[in-house]
XYZ file of C-alpha atoms in Angstrom:
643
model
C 124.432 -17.705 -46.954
C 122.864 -14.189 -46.843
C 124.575 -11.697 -49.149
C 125.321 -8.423 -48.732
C 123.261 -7.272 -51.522
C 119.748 -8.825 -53.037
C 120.773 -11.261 -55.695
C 118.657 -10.555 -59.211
C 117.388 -14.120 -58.763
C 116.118 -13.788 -55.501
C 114.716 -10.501 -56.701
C 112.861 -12.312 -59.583
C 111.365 -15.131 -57.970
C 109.992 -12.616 -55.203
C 108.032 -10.529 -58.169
C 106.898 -13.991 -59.528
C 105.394 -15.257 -56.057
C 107.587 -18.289 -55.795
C 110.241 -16.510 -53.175
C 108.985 -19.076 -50.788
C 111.980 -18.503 -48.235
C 111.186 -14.863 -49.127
C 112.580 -14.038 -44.947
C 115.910 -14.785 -46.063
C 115.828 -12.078 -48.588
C 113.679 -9.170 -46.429
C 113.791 -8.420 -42.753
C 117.254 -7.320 -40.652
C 120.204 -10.122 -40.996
C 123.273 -9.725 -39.275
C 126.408 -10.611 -41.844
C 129.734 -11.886 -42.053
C 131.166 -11.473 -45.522
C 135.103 -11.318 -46.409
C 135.955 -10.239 -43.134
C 132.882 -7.970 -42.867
C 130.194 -7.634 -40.391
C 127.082 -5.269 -40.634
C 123.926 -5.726 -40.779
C 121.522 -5.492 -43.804
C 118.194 -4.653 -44.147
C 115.764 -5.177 -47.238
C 111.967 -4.093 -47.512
C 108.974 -4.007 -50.345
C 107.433 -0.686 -50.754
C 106.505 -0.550 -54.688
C 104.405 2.624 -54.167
C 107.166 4.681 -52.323
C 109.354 7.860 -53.313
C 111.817 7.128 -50.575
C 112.812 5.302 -47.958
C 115.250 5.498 -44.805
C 115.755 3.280 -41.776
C 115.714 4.786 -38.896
C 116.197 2.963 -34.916
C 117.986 3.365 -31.702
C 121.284 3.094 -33.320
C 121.382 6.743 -35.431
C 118.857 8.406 -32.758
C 115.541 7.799 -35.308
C 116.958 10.029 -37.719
C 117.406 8.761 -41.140
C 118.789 11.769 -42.958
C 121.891 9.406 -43.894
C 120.270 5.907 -43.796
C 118.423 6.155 -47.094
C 117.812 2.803 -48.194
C 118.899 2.084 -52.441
C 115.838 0.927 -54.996
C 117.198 -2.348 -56.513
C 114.149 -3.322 -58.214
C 111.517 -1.603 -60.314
C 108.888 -3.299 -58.932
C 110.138 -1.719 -54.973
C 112.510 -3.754 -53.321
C 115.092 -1.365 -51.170
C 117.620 -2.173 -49.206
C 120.239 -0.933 -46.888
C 123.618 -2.148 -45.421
C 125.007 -1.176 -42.570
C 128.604 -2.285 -40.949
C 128.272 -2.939 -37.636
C 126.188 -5.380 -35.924
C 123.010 -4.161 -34.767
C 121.769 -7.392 -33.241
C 118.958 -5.854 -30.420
C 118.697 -2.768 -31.869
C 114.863 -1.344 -32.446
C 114.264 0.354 -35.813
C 111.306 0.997 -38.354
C 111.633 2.425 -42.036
C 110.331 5.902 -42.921
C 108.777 5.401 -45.875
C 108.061 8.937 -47.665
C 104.808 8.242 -50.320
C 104.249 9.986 -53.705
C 102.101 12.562 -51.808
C 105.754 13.942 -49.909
C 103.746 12.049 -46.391
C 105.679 10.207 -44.343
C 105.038 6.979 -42.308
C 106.752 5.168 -40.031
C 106.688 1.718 -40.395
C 107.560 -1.722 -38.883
C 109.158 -3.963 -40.875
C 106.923 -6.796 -41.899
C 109.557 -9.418 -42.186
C 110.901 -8.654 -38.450
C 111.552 -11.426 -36.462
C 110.631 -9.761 -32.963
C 109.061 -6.646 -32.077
C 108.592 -4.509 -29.050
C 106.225 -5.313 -26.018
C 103.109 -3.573 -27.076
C 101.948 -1.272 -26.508
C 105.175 0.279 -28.229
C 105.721 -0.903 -32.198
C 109.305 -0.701 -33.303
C 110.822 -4.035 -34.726
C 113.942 -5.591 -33.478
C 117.414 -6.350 -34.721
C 116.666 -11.153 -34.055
C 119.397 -13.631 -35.068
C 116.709 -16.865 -35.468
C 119.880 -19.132 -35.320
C 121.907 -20.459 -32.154
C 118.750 -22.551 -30.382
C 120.041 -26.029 -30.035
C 116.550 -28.205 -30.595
C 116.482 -31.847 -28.888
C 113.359 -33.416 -30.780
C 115.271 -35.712 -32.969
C 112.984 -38.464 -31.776
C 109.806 -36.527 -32.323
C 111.296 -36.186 -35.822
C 111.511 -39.225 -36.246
C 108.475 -40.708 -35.080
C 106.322 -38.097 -36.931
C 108.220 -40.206 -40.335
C 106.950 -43.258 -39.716
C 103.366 -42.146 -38.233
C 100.285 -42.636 -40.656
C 98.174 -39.624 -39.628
C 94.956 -40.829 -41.212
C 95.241 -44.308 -39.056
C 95.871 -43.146 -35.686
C 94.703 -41.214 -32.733
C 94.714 -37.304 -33.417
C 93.066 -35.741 -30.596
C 93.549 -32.322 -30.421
C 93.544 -29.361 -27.278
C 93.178 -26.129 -28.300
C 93.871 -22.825 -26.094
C 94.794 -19.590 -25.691
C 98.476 -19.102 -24.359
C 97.165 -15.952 -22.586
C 94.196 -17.109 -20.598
C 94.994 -21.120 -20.081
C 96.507 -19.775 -16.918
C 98.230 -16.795 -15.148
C 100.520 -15.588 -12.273
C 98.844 -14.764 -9.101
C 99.393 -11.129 -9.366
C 97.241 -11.597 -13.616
C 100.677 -11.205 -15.823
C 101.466 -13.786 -17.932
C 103.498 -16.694 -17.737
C 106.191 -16.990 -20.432
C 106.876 -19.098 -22.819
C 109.247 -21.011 -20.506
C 107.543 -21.206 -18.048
C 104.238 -22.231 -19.495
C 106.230 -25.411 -20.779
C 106.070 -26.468 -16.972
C 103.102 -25.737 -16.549
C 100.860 -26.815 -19.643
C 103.088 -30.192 -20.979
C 102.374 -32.153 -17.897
C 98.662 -31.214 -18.049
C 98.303 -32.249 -21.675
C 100.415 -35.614 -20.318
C 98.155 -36.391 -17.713
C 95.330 -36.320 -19.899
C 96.379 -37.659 -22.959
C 95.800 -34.930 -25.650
C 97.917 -35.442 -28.751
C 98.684 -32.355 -29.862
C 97.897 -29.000 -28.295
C 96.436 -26.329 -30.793
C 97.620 -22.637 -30.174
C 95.685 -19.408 -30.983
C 97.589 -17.290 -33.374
C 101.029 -16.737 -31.869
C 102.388 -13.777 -34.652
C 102.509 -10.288 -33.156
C 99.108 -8.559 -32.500
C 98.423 -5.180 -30.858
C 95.251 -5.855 -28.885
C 95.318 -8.709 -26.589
C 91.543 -9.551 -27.096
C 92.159 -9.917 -30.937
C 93.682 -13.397 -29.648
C 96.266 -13.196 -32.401
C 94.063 -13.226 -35.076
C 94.827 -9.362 -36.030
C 98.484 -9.648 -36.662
C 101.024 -7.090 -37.387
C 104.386 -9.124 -37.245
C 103.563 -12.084 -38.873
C 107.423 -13.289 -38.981
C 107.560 -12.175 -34.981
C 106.429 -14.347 -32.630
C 104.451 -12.197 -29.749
C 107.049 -10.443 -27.346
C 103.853 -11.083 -24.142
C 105.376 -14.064 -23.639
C 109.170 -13.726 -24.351
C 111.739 -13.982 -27.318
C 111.215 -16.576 -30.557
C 114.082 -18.577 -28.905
C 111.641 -18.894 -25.922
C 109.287 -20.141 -28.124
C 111.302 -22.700 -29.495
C 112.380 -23.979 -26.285
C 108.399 -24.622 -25.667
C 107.762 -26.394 -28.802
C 111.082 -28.265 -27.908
C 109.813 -29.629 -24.904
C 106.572 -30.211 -26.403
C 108.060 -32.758 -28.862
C 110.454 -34.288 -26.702
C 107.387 -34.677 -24.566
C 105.649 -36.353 -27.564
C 102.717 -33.710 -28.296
C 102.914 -32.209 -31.593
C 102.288 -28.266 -31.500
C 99.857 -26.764 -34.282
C 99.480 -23.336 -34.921
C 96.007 -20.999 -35.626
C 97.730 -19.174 -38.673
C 95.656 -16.451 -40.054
C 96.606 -15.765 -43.958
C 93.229 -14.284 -44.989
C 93.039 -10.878 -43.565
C 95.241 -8.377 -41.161
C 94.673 -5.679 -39.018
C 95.115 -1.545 -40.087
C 96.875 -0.247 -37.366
C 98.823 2.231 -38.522
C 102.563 0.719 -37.890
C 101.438 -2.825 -39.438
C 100.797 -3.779 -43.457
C 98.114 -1.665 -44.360
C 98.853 0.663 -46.931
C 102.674 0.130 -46.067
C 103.419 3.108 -48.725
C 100.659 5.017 -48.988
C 99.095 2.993 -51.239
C 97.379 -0.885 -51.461
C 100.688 -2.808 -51.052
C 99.698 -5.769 -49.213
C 95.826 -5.494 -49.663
C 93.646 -5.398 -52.564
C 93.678 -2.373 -54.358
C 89.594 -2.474 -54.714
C 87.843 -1.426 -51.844
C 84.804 -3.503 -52.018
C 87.792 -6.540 -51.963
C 89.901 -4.902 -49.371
C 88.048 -3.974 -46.700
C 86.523 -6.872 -44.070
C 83.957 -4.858 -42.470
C 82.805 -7.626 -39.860
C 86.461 -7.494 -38.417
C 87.629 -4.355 -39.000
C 90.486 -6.125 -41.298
C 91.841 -5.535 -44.298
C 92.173 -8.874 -46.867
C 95.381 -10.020 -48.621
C 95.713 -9.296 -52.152
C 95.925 -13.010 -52.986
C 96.606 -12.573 -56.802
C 99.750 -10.503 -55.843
C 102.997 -12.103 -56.619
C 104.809 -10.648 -53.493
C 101.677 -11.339 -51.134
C 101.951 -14.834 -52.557
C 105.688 -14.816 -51.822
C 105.466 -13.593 -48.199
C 102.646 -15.772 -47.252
C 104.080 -19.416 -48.522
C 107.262 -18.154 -46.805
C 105.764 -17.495 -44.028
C 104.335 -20.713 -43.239
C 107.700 -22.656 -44.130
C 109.419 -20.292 -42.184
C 107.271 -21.157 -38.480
C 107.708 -25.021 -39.984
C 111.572 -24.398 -40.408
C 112.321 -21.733 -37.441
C 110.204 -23.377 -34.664
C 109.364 -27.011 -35.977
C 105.782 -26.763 -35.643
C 103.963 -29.850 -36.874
C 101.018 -28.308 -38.583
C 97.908 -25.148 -39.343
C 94.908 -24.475 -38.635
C 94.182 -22.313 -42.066
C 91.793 -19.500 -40.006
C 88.941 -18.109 -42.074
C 89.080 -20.152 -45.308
C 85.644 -19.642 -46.561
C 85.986 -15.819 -46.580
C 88.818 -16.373 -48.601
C 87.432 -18.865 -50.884
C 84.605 -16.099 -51.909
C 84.694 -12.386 -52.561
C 83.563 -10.215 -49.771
C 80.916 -7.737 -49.573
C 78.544 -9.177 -52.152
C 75.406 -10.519 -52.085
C 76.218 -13.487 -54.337
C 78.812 -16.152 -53.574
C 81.438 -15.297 -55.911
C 84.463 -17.517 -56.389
C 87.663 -16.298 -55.846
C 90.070 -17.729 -58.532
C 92.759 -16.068 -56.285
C 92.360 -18.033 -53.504
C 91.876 -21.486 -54.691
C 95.700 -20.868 -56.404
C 96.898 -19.630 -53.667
C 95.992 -22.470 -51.132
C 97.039 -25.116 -54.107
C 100.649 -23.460 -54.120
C 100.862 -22.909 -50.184
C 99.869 -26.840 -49.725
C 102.110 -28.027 -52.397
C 104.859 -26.126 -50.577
C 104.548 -27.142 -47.354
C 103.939 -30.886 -48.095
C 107.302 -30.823 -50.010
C 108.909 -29.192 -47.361
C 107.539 -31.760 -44.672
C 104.526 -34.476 -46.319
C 103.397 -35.100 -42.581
C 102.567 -31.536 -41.767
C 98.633 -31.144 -40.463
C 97.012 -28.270 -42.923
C 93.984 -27.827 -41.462
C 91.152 -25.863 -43.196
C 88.801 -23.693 -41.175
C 86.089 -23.724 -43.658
C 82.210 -23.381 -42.980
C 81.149 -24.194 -46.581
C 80.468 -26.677 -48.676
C 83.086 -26.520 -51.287
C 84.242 -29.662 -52.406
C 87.332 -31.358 -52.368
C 89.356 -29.287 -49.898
C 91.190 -32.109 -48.444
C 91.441 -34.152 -52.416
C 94.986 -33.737 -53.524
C 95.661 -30.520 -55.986
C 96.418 -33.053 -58.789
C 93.514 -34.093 -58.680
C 91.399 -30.694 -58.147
C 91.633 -30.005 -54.786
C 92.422 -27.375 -52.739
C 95.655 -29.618 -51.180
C 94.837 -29.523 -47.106
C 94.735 -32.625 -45.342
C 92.190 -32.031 -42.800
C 88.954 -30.286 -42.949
C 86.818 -28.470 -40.079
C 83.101 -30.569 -39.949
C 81.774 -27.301 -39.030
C 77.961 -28.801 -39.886
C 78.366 -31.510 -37.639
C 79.523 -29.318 -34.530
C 76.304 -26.923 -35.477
C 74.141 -29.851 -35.972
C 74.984 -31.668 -32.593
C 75.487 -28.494 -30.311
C 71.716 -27.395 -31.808
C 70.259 -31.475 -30.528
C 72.286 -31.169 -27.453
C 70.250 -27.840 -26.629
C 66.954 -29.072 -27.790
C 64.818 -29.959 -24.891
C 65.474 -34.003 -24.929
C 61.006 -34.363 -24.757
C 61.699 -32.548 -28.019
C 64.908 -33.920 -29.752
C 62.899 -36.800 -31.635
C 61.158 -33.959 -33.788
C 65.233 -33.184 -34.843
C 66.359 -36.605 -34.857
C 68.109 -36.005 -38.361
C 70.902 -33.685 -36.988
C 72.578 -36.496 -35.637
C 71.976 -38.915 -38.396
C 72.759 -36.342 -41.233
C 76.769 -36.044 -41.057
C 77.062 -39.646 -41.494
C 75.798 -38.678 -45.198
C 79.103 -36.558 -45.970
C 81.175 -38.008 -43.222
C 83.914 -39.431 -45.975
C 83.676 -36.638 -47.961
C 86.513 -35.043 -46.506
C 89.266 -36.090 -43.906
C 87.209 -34.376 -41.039
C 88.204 -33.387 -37.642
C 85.652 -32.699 -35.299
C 85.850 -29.340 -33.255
C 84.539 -27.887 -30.013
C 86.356 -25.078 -30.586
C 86.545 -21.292 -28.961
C 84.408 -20.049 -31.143
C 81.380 -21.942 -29.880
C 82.283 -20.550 -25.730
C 82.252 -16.958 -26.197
C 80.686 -14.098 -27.270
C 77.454 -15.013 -24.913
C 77.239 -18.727 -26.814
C 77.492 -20.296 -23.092
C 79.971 -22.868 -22.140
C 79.523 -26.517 -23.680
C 78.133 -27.225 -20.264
C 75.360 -24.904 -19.758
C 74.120 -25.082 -23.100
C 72.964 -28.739 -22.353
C 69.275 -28.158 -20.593
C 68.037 -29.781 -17.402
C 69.153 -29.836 -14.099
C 72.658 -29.750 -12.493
C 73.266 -33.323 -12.645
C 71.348 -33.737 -16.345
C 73.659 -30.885 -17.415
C 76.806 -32.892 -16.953
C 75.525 -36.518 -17.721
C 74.472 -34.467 -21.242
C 78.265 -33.516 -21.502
C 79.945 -36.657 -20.819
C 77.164 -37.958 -23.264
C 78.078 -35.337 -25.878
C 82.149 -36.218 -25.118
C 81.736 -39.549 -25.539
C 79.746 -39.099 -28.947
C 82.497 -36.808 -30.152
C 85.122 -39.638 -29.238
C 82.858 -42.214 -31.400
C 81.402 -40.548 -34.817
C 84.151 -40.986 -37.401
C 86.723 -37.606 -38.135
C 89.438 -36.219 -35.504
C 89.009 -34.653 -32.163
C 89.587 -30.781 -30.953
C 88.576 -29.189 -27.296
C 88.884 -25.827 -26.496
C 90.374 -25.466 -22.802
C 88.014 -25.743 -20.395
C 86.090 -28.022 -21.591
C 88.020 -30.915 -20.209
C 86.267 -29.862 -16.441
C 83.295 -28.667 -17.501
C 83.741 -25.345 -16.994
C 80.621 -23.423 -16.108
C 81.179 -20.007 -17.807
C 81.849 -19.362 -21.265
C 85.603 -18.007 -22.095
C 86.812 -14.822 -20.203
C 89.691 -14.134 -22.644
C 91.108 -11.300 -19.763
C 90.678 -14.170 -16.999
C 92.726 -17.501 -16.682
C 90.424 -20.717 -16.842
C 87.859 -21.259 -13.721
C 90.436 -23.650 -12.145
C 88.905 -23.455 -8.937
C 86.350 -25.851 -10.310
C 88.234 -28.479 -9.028
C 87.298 -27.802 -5.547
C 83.467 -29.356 -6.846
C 83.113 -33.155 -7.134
C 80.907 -32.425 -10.115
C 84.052 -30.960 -12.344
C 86.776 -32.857 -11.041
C 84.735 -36.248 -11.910
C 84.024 -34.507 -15.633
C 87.767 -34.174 -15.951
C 88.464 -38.106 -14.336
C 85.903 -39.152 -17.178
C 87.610 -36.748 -20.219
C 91.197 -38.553 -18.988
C 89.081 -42.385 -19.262
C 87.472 -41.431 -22.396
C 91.481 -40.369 -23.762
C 92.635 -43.795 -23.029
C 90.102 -46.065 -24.311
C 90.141 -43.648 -27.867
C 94.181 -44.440 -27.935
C 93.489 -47.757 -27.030
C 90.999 -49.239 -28.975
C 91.790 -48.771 -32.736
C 88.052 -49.366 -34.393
C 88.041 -45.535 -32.893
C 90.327 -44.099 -35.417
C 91.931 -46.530 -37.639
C 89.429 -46.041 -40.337
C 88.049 -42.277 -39.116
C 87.947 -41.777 -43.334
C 86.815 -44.514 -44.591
C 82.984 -45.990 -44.870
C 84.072 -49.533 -43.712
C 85.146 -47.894 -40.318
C 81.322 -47.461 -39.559
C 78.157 -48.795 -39.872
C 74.913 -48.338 -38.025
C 72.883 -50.937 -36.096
C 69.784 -48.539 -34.922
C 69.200 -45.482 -36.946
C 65.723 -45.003 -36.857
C 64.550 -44.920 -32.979
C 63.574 -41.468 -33.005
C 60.919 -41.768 -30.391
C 63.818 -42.509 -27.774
C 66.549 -40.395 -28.966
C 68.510 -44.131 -28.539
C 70.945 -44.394 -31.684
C 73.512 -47.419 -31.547
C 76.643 -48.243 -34.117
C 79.519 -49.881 -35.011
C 83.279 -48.651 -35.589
C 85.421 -51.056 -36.881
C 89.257 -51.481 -37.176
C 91.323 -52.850 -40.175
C 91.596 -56.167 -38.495
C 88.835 -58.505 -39.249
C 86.438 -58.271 -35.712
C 88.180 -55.978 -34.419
C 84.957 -53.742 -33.471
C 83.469 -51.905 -30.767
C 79.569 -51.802 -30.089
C 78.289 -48.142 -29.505
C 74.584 -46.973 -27.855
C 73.985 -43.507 -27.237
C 70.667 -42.288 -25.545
C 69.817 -38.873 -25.128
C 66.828 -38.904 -23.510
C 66.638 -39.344 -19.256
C 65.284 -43.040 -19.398
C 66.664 -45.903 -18.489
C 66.353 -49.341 -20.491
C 67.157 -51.940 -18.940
C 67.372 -55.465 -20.938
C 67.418 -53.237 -23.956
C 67.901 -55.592 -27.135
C 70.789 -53.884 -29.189
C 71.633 -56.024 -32.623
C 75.518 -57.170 -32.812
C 77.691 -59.001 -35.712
C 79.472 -61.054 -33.549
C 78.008 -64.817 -31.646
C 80.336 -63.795 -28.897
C 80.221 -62.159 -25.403
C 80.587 -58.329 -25.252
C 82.655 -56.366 -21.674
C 81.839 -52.818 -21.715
C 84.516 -50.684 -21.627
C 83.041 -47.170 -20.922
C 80.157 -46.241 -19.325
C 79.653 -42.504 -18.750
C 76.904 -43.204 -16.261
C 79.190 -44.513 -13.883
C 79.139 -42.985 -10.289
C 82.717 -42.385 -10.819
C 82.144 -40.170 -13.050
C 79.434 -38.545 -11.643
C 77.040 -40.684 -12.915
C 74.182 -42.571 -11.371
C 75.693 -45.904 -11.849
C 73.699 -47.418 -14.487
C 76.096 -49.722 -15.618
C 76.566 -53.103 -17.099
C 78.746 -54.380 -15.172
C 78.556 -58.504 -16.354
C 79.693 -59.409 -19.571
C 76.344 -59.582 -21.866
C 76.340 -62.514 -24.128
C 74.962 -61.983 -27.594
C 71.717 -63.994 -28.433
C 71.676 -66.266 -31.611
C 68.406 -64.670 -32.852
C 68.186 -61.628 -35.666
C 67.956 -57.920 -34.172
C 68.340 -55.123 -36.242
C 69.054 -56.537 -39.007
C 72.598 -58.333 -37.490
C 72.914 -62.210 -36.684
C 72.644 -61.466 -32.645
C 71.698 -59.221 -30.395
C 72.710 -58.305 -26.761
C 70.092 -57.584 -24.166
C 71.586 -54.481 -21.878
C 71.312 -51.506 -19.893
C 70.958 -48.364 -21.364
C 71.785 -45.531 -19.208
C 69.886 -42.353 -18.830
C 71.877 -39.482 -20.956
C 74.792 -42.282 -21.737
C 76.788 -43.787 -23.903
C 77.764 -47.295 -23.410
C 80.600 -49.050 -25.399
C 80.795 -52.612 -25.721
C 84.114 -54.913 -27.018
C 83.901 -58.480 -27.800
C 85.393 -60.573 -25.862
C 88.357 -62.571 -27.982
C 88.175 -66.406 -26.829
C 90.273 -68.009 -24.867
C 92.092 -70.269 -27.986
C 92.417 -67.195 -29.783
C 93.904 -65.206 -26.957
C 96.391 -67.708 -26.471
C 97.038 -67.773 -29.908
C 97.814 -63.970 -30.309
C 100.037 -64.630 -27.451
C 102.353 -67.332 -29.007
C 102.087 -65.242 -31.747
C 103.232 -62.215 -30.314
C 105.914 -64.336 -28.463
C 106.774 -65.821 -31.444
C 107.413 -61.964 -33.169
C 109.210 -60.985 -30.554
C 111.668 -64.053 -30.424
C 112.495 -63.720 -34.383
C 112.838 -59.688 -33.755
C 115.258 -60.452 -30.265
C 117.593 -63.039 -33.159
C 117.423 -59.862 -35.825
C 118.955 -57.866 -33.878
């Protein structure tokens, strides 16, 4: 229960940095106390002479709502006795100079529709969530062992009215779950969602990082879509962005006059490339209202995990010429992850991190930074770079797709095709493959299906799934008119095929982070650009057969080496016509040959289509498929007398 008046504990832990539901404490809470109701309102402003509340309820004039100093180190705090549940205010901080500054209140819980600024009077309680079964589930998933395949977008451009305004939050849940459904995405990855100024920031210069944007309707709203996300079954994760913050003059920066929430050194401070302004990460209270904030999206609106935005420029000081470690930083992600995996241990912390610092996803007992999944930003540079060589010319850079596999289990990876590799003129996925037309999107499905097979996690930025032509137009909704054009519409058949047989076959994520998952059968073909591997399960044989080829020949009777004296049914082709494809397929089972081939027992002789992959299963015979019947019967008989 929320007091009327900061407790000295609360007070304390907030100065120490371990305040971690620090939004209970700061922000506008509507009371009842002995009878009493009001509404009471608590701020940090360390630097300040005074401060006063002003809002719509005394007319913006705070001559007789000065707010009382109950801590040294700047906490303040007003009560006032009346409910003032959707009122707007801000606090008018007056500095040591005598200036005065209008401020909103970084612990609000909703703010106005920009462009106006004030922050508003939110009771976070009363929404009645239904994902008890999500809940559940996500208890009793292993998260390393099975499918996470992940669509990212922005809520603002995934798709909009006819007349360009948005679609709200509510509405978007009709609109975007069954889309996700149809294609079989696990979880949907959102672009920051905390309260921004500029729309074509994409979140990721926040002012109200406790409010959830008012562009697409009230946190309750919100709620409601993550709600029917989980009930749904796709788990929601959030871009969260605790690195760096925009200046406008309302938000954080210099919230009394003075570096409050930012370091106090301006070579630290200030992030030229973005205009931002950095955390002060070795501050107590920055500590405080960071940790807090992420357990307060995980308690609030049940999200199911982050992507950590920007680690590396975090991890290092700014503005030098030298990387320089920043002590700071690696505490500060140790205490957030310890936090949040106490709060809830199958929460997705996902770093963002170009570098090669080590251990990011090793438990902090054991000298790690405490995240559980790690960006492989050097495999998504190293394959995009091979997928735009010239394919005459991709032998001469053969080792960028043999290289990850080095570091692959290194780190739990996911693999991402992210937004920030389809803007900024970097060309869609699409037209940076070279070639013709038709080469263009046989190279895609070729680079799809590759992402689906190399060990690590999956992420797609929207608009990927069809191909779409143009890079991101973050003022435009997605080029869905593509659809109209057999070409895109196949692309998006194959992305749904290429969805099932990953969440149907486990060899294709069961052991994503572990060395047995993988092993290669062909390395070395350089002169063909023809590389072919196997990912295995944690059953003994349970494998699949993989050969890529990105050159435009086709091989047919191609001898590929297998572990298995068995006959092999491929399961994906992307050359098929139904996918656009020119039908260079396999469409007879291929029997392996008892005779050595790269360095297995057997090998297969098959076609090898022209800018495809091919996947091959074994074929289970028919004794043993009749046992795992009997044997399934059998399990469900004894389960049927459990119960």
């Amino acid at each position: 229960m929320i007091a009327v008046s900061p407790t000295d504990f609360e007070i304390y832990l907030f100065h120490e940095g371990s305040l971690y539901k620090s939004y209970e404490l700061f922000g506008a809470h509507v009371i009842k106390q002995d009878g009493m109701v009001g509404t009471r309102f608590c701020v940090w402003a360390p630097h300040a002479r005074e401060v006063r509340l002003v809002g719509s309820f005394n007319e913006w004039n705070g001559t007789n709502f000065h707010l009382i100093k109950v801590s040294d180190q700047g906490v303040w705090t007003i009560f006032i006795p009346e409910n003032l549940e959707g009122h707007l205010y801000k606090y008018e901080i007056i500095t040591k100079d005598g200036n005065v500054l209008l401020k909103s209140d970084p612990y609000a819980f909703y703010s106005e529709l920009r462009p106006h600024t004030a922050s508003i009077v939110y009771n976070m309680k009363g929404y009645r969530w239904k994902d008890q079964a999500w809940k559940r589930k996500k208890q009793r998933k292993r998260i390393y062992e099975n499918p996470l395949f992940i669509y990212e977008l922005h809520f603002g451009s995934w798709k909009k009215k006819a007349d360009g305004s948005f679609y709200t939050y509510q509405e978007m849940a009709d609109e975007l779950i069954p889309y996700v459904l149809e294609h079989g995405f696990t979880h949907i990855e959102l672009l920051p969602l905390v309260e921004h100024p500029l729309d074509r920031s994409w979140g990721y210069q926040g002012t109200g990082y406790y409010s959830a944007t008012s562009r697409y309707g009230t946190p309750h709203d919100l709620m409601h879509f993550i709600d029917r996300c989980h009930q749904a079954g796709i788990g929601v994760i959030l871009d969260w962005v605790p690195g760096h913050f925009c200046k406008d003059a309302h938000g954080l920066y210099m919230f009394d006059g003075a570096p409050t929430y930012e370091y106090a050194n301006i070579q630290d401070r200030e992030n030229y490339i973005w205009g931002t302004a950095n955390f002060d990460l070795g501050r107590p209270e920055v500590r405080s209202f960071l940790i807090s904030n992420a357990l307060f999206w995980m308690e609030y609106f049940h999200v199911d995990g982050f992507r950590v935005d920007a680690v590396a420029n975090m991890l290092y000081w700014p503005n030098s010429d030298v990387p320089y470690k920043n002590t700071y930083a690696v505490e500060f992600f140790q205490k957030l992850n310890e936090t949040v995996f106490a709060y809830d241990p199958n929460i997705l912390m996902i770093a963002e991190d170009s570098t090669d610092w080590p251990r990011v996803t090793a438990p902090t007992y054991d000298g790690g930074l405490g995240f559980n999944y790690k960006w492989n930003m050097g495999w998504m540079n190293d394959i995009l770079t091979y997928m735009e060589t010239p394919p005459e010319q991709r032998k001469y850079v053969h080792h960028k797709v043999t290289f990850s596999l080095l570091y692959a289990y290194s780190e739990n990876f996911i693999l991402p095709f992210s937004h920030d590799e389809v803007v900024h003129g970097k060309k869609s996925l699409l037209n940076k493959m070279p070639g013709s037309y038709e080469e263009k999107f046989a190279q895609l499905r070729l680079l799809y299906g590759y992402l689906l097979a190399h060990p690590g996690k999956k992420l797609l930025f929207m608009g990927g799934e069809f191909a779409q032509f143009d890079e991101w137009k973050d003022l435009e909704q997605l080029d869905w008119m593509l659809f109209d054009f057999d070409m895109h519409h196949n692309m998006n058949h194959y992305m749904k095929q290429l969805l099932k047989c990953y969440k149907r076959y486990s060899p294709l994520y069961e052991l994503d982070h572990s060395p047995e998952g993988f092993e290669w059968i062909d390395v070395h073909n350089a002169e063909q650009s023809v590389f072919s591997f196997i990912r295995r399960g944690k059953k003994e044989n349970d494998l699949l057969v993989i050969v890529c080829n990105f050159t435009n020949k086709t091989y047919h009777n191609y001898k590929v080496g297998v572990p298995l004296f068995t006959t092999y049914r491929e399961i994906l082709n992307s050359d098929a016509a139904e996918f656009g494809g020119w039908g260079n397929v396999n469409t007879k089972r291929v029997a392996a040959i008892n005779e050595p081939f790269h360095g297995k027992p057997y090998h297969v002789r098959m076609t090898i289509p022209p800018f495809g992959i091919s996947i091959l299963r074994p074929v289970k015979k028919r004794g043993e498929r009749k046992k795992n019947e009997e044997e399934k019967m059998h399990r469900h008989v004894i389960g049927r007398r459990a119960r």
